[in-house]
mmCIF file of C-alpha atoms (C1' of nucleotides) in Angstrom:
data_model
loop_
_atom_site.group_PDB
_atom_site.id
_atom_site.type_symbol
_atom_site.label_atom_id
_atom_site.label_comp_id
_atom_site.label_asym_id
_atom_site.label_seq_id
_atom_site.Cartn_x
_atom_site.Cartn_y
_atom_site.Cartn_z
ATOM 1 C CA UNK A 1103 141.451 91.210 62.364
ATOM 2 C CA UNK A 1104 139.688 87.675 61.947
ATOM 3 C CA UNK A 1105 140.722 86.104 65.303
ATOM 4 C CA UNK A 1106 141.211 87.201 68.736
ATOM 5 C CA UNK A 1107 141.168 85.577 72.289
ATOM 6 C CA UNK A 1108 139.310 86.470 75.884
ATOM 7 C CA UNK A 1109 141.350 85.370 78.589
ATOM 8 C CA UNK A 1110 139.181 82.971 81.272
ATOM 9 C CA UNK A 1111 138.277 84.013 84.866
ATOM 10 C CA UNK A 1112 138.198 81.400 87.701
ATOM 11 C CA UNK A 1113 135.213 79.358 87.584
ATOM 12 C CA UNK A 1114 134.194 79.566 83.878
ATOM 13 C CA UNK A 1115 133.272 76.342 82.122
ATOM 14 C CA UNK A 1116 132.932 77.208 78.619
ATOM 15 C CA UNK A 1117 131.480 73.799 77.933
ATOM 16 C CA UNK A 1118 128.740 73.835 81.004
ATOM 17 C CA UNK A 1119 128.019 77.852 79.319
ATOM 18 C CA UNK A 1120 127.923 75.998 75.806
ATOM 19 C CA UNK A 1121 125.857 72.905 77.010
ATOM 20 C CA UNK A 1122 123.241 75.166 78.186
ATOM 21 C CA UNK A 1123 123.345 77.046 75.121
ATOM 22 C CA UNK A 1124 121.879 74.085 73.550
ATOM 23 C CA UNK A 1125 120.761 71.681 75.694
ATOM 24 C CA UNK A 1126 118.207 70.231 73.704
ATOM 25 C CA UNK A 1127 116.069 72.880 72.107
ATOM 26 C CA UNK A 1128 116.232 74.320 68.872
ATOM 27 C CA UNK A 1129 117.245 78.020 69.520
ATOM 28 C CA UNK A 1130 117.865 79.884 66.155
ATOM 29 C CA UNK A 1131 119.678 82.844 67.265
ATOM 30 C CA UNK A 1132 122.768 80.670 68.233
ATOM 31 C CA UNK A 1133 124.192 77.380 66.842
ATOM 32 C CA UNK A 1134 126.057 74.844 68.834
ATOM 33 C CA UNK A 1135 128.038 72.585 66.423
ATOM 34 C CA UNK A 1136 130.247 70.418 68.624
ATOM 35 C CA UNK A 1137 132.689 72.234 70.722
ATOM 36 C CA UNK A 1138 132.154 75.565 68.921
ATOM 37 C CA UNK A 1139 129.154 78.111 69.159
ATOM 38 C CA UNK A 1140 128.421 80.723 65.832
ATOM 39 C CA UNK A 1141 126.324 83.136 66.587
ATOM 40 C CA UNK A 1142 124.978 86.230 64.261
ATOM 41 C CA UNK A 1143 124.923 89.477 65.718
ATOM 42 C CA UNK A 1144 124.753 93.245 65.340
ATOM 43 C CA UNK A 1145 127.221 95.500 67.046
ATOM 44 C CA UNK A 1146 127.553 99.374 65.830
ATOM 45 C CA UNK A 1147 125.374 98.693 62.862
ATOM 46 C CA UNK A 1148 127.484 96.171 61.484
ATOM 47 C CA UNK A 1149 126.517 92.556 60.971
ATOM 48 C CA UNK A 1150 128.848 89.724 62.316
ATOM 49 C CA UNK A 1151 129.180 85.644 62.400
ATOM 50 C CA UNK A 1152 131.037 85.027 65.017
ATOM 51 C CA UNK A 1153 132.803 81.476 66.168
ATOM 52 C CA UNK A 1154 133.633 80.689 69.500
ATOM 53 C CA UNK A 1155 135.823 77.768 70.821
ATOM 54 C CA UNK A 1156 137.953 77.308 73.981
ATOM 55 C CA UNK A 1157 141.819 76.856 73.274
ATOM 56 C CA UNK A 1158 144.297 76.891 75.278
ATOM 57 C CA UNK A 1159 143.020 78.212 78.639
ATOM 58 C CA UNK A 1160 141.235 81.288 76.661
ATOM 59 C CA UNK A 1161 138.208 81.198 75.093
ATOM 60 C CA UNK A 1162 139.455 82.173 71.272
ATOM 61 C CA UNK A 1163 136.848 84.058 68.907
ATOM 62 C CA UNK A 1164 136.944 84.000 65.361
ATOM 63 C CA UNK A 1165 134.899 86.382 62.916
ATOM 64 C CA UNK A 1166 133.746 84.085 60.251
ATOM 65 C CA UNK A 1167 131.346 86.898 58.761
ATOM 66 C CA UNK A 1168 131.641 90.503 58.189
ATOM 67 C CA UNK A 1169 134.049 93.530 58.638
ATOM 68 C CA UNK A 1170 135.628 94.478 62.216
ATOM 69 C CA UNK A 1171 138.220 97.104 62.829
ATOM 70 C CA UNK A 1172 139.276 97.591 66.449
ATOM 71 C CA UNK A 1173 136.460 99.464 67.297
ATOM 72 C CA UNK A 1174 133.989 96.560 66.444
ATOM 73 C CA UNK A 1175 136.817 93.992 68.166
ATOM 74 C CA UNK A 1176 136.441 95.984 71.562
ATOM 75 C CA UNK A 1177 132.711 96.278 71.738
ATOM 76 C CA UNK A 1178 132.561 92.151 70.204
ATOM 77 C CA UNK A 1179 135.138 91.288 73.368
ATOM 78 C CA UNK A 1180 132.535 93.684 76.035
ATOM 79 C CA UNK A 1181 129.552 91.637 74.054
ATOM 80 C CA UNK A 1182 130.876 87.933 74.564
ATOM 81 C CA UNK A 1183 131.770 88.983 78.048
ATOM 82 C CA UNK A 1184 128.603 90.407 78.855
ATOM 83 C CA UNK A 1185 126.820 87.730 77.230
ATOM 84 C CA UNK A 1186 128.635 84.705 79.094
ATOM 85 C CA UNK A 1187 128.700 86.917 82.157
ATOM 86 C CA UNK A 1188 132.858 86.275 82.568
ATOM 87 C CA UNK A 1189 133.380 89.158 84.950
ATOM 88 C CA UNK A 1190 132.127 88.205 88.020
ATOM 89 C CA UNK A 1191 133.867 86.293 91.343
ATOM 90 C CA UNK A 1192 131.136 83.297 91.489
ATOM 91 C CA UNK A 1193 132.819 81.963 94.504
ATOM 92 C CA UNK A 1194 130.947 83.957 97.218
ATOM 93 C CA UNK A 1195 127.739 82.101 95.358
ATOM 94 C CA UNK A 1196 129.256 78.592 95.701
ATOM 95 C CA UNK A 1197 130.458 79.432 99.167
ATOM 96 C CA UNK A 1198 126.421 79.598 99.822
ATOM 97 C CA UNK A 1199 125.750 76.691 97.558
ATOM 98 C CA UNK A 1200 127.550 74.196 100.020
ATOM 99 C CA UNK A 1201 125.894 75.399 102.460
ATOM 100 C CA UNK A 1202 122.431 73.745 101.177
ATOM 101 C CA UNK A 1203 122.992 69.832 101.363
ATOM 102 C CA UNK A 1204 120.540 69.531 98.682
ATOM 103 C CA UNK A 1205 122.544 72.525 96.759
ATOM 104 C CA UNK A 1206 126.043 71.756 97.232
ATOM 105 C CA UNK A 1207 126.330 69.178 94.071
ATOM 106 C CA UNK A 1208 125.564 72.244 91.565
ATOM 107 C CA UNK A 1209 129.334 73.612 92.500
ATOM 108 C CA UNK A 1210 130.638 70.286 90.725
ATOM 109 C CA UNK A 1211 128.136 69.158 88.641
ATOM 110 C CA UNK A 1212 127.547 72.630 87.021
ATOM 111 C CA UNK A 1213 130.715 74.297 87.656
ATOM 112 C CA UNK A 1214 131.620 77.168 86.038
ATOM 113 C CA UNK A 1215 128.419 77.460 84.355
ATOM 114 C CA UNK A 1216 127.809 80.969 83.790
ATOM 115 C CA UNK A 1217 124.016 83.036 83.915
ATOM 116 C CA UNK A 1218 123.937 83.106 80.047
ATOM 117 C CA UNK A 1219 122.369 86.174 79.247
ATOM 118 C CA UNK A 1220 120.290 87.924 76.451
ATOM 119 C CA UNK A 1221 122.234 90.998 75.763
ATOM 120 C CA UNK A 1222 119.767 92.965 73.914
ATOM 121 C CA UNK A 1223 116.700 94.507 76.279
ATOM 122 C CA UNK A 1224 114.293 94.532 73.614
ATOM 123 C CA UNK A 1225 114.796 90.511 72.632
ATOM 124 C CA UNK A 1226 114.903 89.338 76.216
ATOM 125 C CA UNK A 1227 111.602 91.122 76.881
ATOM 126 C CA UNK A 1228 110.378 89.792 73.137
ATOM 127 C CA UNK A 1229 111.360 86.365 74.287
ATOM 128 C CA UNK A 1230 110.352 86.667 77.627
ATOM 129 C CA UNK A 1231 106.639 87.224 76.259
ATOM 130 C CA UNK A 1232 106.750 84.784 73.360
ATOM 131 C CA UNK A 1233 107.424 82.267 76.425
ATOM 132 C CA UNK A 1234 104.512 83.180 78.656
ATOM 133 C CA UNK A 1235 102.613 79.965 79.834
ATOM 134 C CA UNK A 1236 103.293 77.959 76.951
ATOM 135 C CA UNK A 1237 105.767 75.050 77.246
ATOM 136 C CA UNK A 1238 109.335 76.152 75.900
ATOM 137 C CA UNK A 1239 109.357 73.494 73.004
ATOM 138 C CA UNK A 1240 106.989 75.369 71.424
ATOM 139 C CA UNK A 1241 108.351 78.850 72.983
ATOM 140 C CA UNK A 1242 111.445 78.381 70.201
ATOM 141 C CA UNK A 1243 109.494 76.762 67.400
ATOM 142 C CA UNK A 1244 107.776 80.460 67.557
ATOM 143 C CA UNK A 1245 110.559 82.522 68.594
ATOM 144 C CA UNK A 1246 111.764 80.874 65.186
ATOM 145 C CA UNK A 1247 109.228 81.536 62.764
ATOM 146 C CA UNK A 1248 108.937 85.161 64.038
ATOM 147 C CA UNK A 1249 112.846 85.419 63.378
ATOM 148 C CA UNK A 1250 112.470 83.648 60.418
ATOM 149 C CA UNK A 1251 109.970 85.890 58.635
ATOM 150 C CA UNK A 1252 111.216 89.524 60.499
ATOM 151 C CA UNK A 1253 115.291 88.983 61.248
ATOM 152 C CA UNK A 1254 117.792 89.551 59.330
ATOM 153 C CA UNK A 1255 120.404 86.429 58.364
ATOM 154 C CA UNK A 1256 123.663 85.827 58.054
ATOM 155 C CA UNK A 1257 124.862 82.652 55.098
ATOM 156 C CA UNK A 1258 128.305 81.083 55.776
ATOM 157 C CA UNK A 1259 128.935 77.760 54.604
ATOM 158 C CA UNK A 1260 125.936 76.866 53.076
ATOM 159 C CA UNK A 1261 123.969 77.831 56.494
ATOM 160 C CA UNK A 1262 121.684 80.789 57.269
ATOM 161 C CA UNK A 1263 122.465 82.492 61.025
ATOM 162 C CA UNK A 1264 119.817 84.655 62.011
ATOM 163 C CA UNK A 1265 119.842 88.024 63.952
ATOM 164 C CA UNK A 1266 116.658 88.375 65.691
ATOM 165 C CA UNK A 1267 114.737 91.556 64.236
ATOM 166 C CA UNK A 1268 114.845 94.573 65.954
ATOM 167 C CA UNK A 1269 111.735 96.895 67.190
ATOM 168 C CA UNK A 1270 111.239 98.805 64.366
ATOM 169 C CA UNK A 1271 110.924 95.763 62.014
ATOM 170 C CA UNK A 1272 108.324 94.192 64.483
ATOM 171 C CA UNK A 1273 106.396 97.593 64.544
ATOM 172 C CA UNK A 1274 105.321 97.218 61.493
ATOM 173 C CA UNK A 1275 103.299 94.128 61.993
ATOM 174 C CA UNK A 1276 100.311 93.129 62.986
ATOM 175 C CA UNK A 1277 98.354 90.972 64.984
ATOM 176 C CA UNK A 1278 96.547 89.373 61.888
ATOM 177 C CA UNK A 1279 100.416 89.022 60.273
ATOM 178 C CA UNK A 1280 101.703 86.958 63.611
ATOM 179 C CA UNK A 1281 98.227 84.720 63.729
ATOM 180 C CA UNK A 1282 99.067 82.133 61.271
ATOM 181 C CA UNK A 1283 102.523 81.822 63.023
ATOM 182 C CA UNK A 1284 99.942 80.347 66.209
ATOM 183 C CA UNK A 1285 100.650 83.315 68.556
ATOM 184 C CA UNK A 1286 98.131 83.874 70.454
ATOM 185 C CA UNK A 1287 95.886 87.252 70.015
ATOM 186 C CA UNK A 1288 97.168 88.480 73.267
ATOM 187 C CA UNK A 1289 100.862 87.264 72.862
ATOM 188 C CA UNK A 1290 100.992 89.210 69.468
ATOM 189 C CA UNK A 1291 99.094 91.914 70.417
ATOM 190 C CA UNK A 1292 102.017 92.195 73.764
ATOM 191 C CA UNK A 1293 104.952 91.816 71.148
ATOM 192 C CA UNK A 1294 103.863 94.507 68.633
ATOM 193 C CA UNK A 1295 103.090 97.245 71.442
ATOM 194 C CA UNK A 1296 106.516 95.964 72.856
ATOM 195 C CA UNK A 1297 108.124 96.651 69.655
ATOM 196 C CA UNK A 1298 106.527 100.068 69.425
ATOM 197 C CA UNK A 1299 106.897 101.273 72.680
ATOM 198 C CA UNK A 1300 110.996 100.671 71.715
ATOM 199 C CA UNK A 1301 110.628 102.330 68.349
ATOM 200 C CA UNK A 1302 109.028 104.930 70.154
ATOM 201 C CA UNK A 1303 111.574 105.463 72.383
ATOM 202 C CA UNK A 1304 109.569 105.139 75.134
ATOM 203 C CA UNK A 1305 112.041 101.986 76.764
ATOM 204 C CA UNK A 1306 115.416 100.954 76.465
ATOM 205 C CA UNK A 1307 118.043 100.353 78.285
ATOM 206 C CA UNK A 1308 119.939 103.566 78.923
ATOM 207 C CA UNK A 1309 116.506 104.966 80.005
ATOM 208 C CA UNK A 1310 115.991 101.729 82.338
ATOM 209 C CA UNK A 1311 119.657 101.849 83.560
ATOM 210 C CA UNK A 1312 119.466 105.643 84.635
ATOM 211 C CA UNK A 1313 116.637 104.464 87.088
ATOM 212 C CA UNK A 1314 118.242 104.602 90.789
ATOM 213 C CA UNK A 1315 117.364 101.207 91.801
ATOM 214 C CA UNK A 1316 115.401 97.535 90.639
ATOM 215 C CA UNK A 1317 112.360 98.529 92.098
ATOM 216 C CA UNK A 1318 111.986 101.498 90.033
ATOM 217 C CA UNK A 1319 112.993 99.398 86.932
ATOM 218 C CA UNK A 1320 110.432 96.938 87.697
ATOM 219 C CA UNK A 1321 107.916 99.320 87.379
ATOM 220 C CA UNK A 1322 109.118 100.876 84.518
ATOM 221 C CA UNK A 1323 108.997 98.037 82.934
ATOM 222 C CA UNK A 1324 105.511 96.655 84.185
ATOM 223 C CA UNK A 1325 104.088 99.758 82.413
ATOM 224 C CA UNK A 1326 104.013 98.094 79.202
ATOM 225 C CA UNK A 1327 101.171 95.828 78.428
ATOM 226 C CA UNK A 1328 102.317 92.562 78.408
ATOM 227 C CA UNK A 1329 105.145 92.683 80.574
ATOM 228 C CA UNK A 1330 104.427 91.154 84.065
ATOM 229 C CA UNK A 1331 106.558 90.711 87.514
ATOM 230 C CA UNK A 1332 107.654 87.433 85.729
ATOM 231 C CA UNK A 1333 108.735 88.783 82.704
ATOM 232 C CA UNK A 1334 110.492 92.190 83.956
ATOM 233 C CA UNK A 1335 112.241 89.949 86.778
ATOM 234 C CA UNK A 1336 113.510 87.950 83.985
ATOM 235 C CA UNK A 1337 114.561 90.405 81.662
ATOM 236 C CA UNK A 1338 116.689 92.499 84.438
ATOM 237 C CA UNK A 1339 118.552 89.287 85.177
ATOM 238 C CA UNK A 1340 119.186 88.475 81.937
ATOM 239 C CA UNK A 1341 119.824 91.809 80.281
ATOM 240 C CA UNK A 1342 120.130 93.709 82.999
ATOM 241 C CA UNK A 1343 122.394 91.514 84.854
ATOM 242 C CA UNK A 1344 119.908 92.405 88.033
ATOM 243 C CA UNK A 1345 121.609 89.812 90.894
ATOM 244 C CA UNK A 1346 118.289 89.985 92.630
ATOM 245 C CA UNK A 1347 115.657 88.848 90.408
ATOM 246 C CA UNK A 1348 113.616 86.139 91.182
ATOM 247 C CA UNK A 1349 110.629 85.357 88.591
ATOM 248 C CA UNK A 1350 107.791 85.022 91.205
ATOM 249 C CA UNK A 1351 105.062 82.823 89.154
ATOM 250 C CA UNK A 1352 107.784 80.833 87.473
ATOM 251 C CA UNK A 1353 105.869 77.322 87.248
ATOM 252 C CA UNK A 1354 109.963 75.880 85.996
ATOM 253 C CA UNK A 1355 111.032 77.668 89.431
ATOM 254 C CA UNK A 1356 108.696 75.647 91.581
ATOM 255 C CA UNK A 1357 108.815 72.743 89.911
ATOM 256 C CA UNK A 1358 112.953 72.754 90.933
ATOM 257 C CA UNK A 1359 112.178 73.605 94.301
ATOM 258 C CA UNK A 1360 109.580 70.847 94.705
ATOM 259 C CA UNK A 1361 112.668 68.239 93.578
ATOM 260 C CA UNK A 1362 115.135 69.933 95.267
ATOM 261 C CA UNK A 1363 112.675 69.877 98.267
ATOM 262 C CA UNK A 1364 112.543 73.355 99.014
ATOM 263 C CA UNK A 1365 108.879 73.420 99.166
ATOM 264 C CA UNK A 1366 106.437 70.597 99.314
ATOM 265 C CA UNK A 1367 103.620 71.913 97.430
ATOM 266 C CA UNK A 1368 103.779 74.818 94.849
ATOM 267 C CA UNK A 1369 101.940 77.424 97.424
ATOM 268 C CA UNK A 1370 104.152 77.747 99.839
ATOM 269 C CA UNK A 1371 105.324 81.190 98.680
ATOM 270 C CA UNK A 1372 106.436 82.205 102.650
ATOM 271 C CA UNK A 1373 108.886 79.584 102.755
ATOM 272 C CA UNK A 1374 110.156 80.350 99.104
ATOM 273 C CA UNK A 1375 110.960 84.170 100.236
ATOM 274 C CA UNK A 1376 112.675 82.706 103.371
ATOM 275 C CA UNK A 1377 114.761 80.393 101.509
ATOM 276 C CA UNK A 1378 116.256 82.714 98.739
ATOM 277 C CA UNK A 1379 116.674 85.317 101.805
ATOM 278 C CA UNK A 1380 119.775 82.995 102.205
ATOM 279 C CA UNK A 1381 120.744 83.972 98.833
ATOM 280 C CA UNK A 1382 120.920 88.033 99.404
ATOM 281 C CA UNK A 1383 122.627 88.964 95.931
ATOM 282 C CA UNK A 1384 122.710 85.545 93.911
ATOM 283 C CA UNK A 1385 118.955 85.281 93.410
ATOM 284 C CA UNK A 1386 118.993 85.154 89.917
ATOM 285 C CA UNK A 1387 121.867 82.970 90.230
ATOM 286 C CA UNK A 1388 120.344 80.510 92.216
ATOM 287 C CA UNK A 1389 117.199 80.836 90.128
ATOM 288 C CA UNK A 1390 119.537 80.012 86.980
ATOM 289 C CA UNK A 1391 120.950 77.090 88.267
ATOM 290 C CA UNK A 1392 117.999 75.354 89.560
ATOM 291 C CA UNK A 1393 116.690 76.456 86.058
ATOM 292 C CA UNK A 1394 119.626 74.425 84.861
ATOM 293 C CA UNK A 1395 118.860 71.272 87.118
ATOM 294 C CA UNK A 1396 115.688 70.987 85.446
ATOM 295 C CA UNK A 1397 117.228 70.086 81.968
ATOM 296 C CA UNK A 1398 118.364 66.225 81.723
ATOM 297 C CA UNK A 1399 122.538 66.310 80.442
ATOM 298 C CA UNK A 1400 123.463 63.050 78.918
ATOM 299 C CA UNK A 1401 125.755 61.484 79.610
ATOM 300 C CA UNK A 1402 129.517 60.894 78.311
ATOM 301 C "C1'" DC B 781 91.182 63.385 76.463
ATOM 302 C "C1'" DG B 782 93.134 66.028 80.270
ATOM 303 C "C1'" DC B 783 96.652 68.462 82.260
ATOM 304 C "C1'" DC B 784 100.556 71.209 81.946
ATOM 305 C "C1'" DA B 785 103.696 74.788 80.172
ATOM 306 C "C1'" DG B 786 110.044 79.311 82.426
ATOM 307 C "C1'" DG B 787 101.988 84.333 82.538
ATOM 308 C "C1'" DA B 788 99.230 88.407 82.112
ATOM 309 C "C1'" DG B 789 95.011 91.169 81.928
ATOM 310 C "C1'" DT B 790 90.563 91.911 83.672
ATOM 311 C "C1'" DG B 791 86.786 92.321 86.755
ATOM 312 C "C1'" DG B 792 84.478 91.569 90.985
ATOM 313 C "C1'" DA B 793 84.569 91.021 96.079
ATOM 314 C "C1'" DT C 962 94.583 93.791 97.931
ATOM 315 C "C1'" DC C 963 93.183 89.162 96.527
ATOM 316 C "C1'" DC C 964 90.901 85.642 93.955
ATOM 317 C "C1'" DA C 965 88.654 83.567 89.795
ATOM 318 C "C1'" DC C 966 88.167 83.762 85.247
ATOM 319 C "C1'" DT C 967 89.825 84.013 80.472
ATOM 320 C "C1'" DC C 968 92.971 83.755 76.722
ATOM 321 C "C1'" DA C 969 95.391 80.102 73.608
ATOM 322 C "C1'" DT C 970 97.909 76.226 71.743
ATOM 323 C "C1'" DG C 971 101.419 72.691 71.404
ATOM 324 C "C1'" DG C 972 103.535 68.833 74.061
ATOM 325 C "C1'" DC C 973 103.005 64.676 76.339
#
DNA sequence: CGCCAGGAGTGGA
DNA sequence: TCCACTCATGGC
């Protein structure tokens, strides 16, 4: 089987999902190549290039790369839906959107723009640490060269995909190996006990999941060196799919409230609570989008 | 050159 | 519990 399609829920833009996707950095475990996006991933232990267009009023998925039986068709259908979060009724969010004056352009301008998320628990927290307080130009020219040297890759058509490497390839480095890549001490030193606490074991998502509620989960996850209330808020929405995460500390956060005039000045943490309290279940939502706002789209 | 960037750990009050 | 300090480096 080499093609199959995903039917489209109410609200979903693919092209807002794909635009973000994008949207002006150089992020090497996807490509967006005009109206299509190929990305490289692992699913059961098997490798896979996948293409993704919108046709028809369905968003239609080719397999460019690599074997799939139905099996691998299922859980590549449950991944692209997870991924692009397609099951879910956004409409109770919008409902609250209009209610903001200074909100209620997002339902049109970003419409059916989707929280895209980061499937895999042990790259979102990877990621999530490689972009700690640096700016996130430079957050992908590393995330990069660490794929580069430790992923695997995928060639089609003359052009190398890459997966991005799994814990027990990362365990085996070093601090002195990730150095000349210009990661920090600190950030390298976070990424390879990250990478060994997963080899270990000791964290992953089943184990996270079983835990009866967020706060417990942001604990759990706060254990590991590294891995702040920023980062664990960040990874639950985004791997998780936690509808309540806010990253408290996000300087991209405040800086959208400030222009959205939420807040005046970047302290005003009292008035930040009050204002997602409006939000009660789309915080990460909200958060997304207002990340969103903060990225320029060309126009035409 | 200075300030900022989708923070986190540490140590002292 | 709460602040100040430190780390570290590219982007602008």
């Amino acid at each position: 089987m080499k093609k199959f399609h995903i039917s489209l829920p109410e609200d979903f833009s693919f092209s807002e999902c794909r635009w973000f996707l994008d949207r002006g950095f150089d992020d090497c475990v996807h490509r967006v190549s005009g109206e299509r996006i190929i990305k490289a991933l692992q699913l059961d232990g098997r490798e896979l290039l996948v293409e993704m267009t919108e046709g028809w009023g369905q968003l239609e998925v080719r397999i460019l790369q690599g074997q799939a039986d139905e099996k691998n068709v299922g859980l590549l259908s449950a991944y692209i839906r997870e991924w692009m979060d397609m099951d879910r009724d956004l409409s109770p969010f919008y409902t609250l959107l209009k209610k903001d004056k200074r909100l209620a352009y997002m339902t049109e301008d970003y419409k059916g723009l989707r929280l895209m998320g980061i499937v895999d628990l042990f790259e979102s927290l990877a990621w999530s640490i490689i972009g700690q307080q640096i700016n996130l130009k430079f957050a992908f020219t590393l995330k990069r060269r660490l794929v580069e040297k430790y992923g695997k890759s995928i060639s089609h058509g003359g052009e190398t995909f890459h997966l991005f490497p799994d814990a027990t390839m990362l365990a085996e480095a070093t601090v002195e190996d990730l150095r000349p890549l210009q990661f920090s001490g600190s950030k390298a030193a976070y990424l390879i006990g990250l990478a060994n606490t997963f080899a270990r074991g000791e964290l992953s998502r089943e184990a996270l999941l079983s835990l009866p509620d967020r706060e417990r989960r942001l604990q759990a996850l706060m254990k590991v060196k590294g891995i702040g209330v920023w980062t664990a808020n960040y990874c639950l929405m985004k791997s998780l799919r936690d509808p309540s995460g806010i990253p408290h500390g996000d300087t991209g956060l405040l800086t959208a409230l400030a222009n959205h005039g939420v807040i005046r000045d970047r302290k005003e943490l009292a008035k930040i609570d009050r204002f997602f309290s409006k939000y009660k279940g789309w915080e990460s939502y909200l958060v997304f989008y207002l990340w969103r706002s903060l990225a320029v789209k060309p126009v035409g």
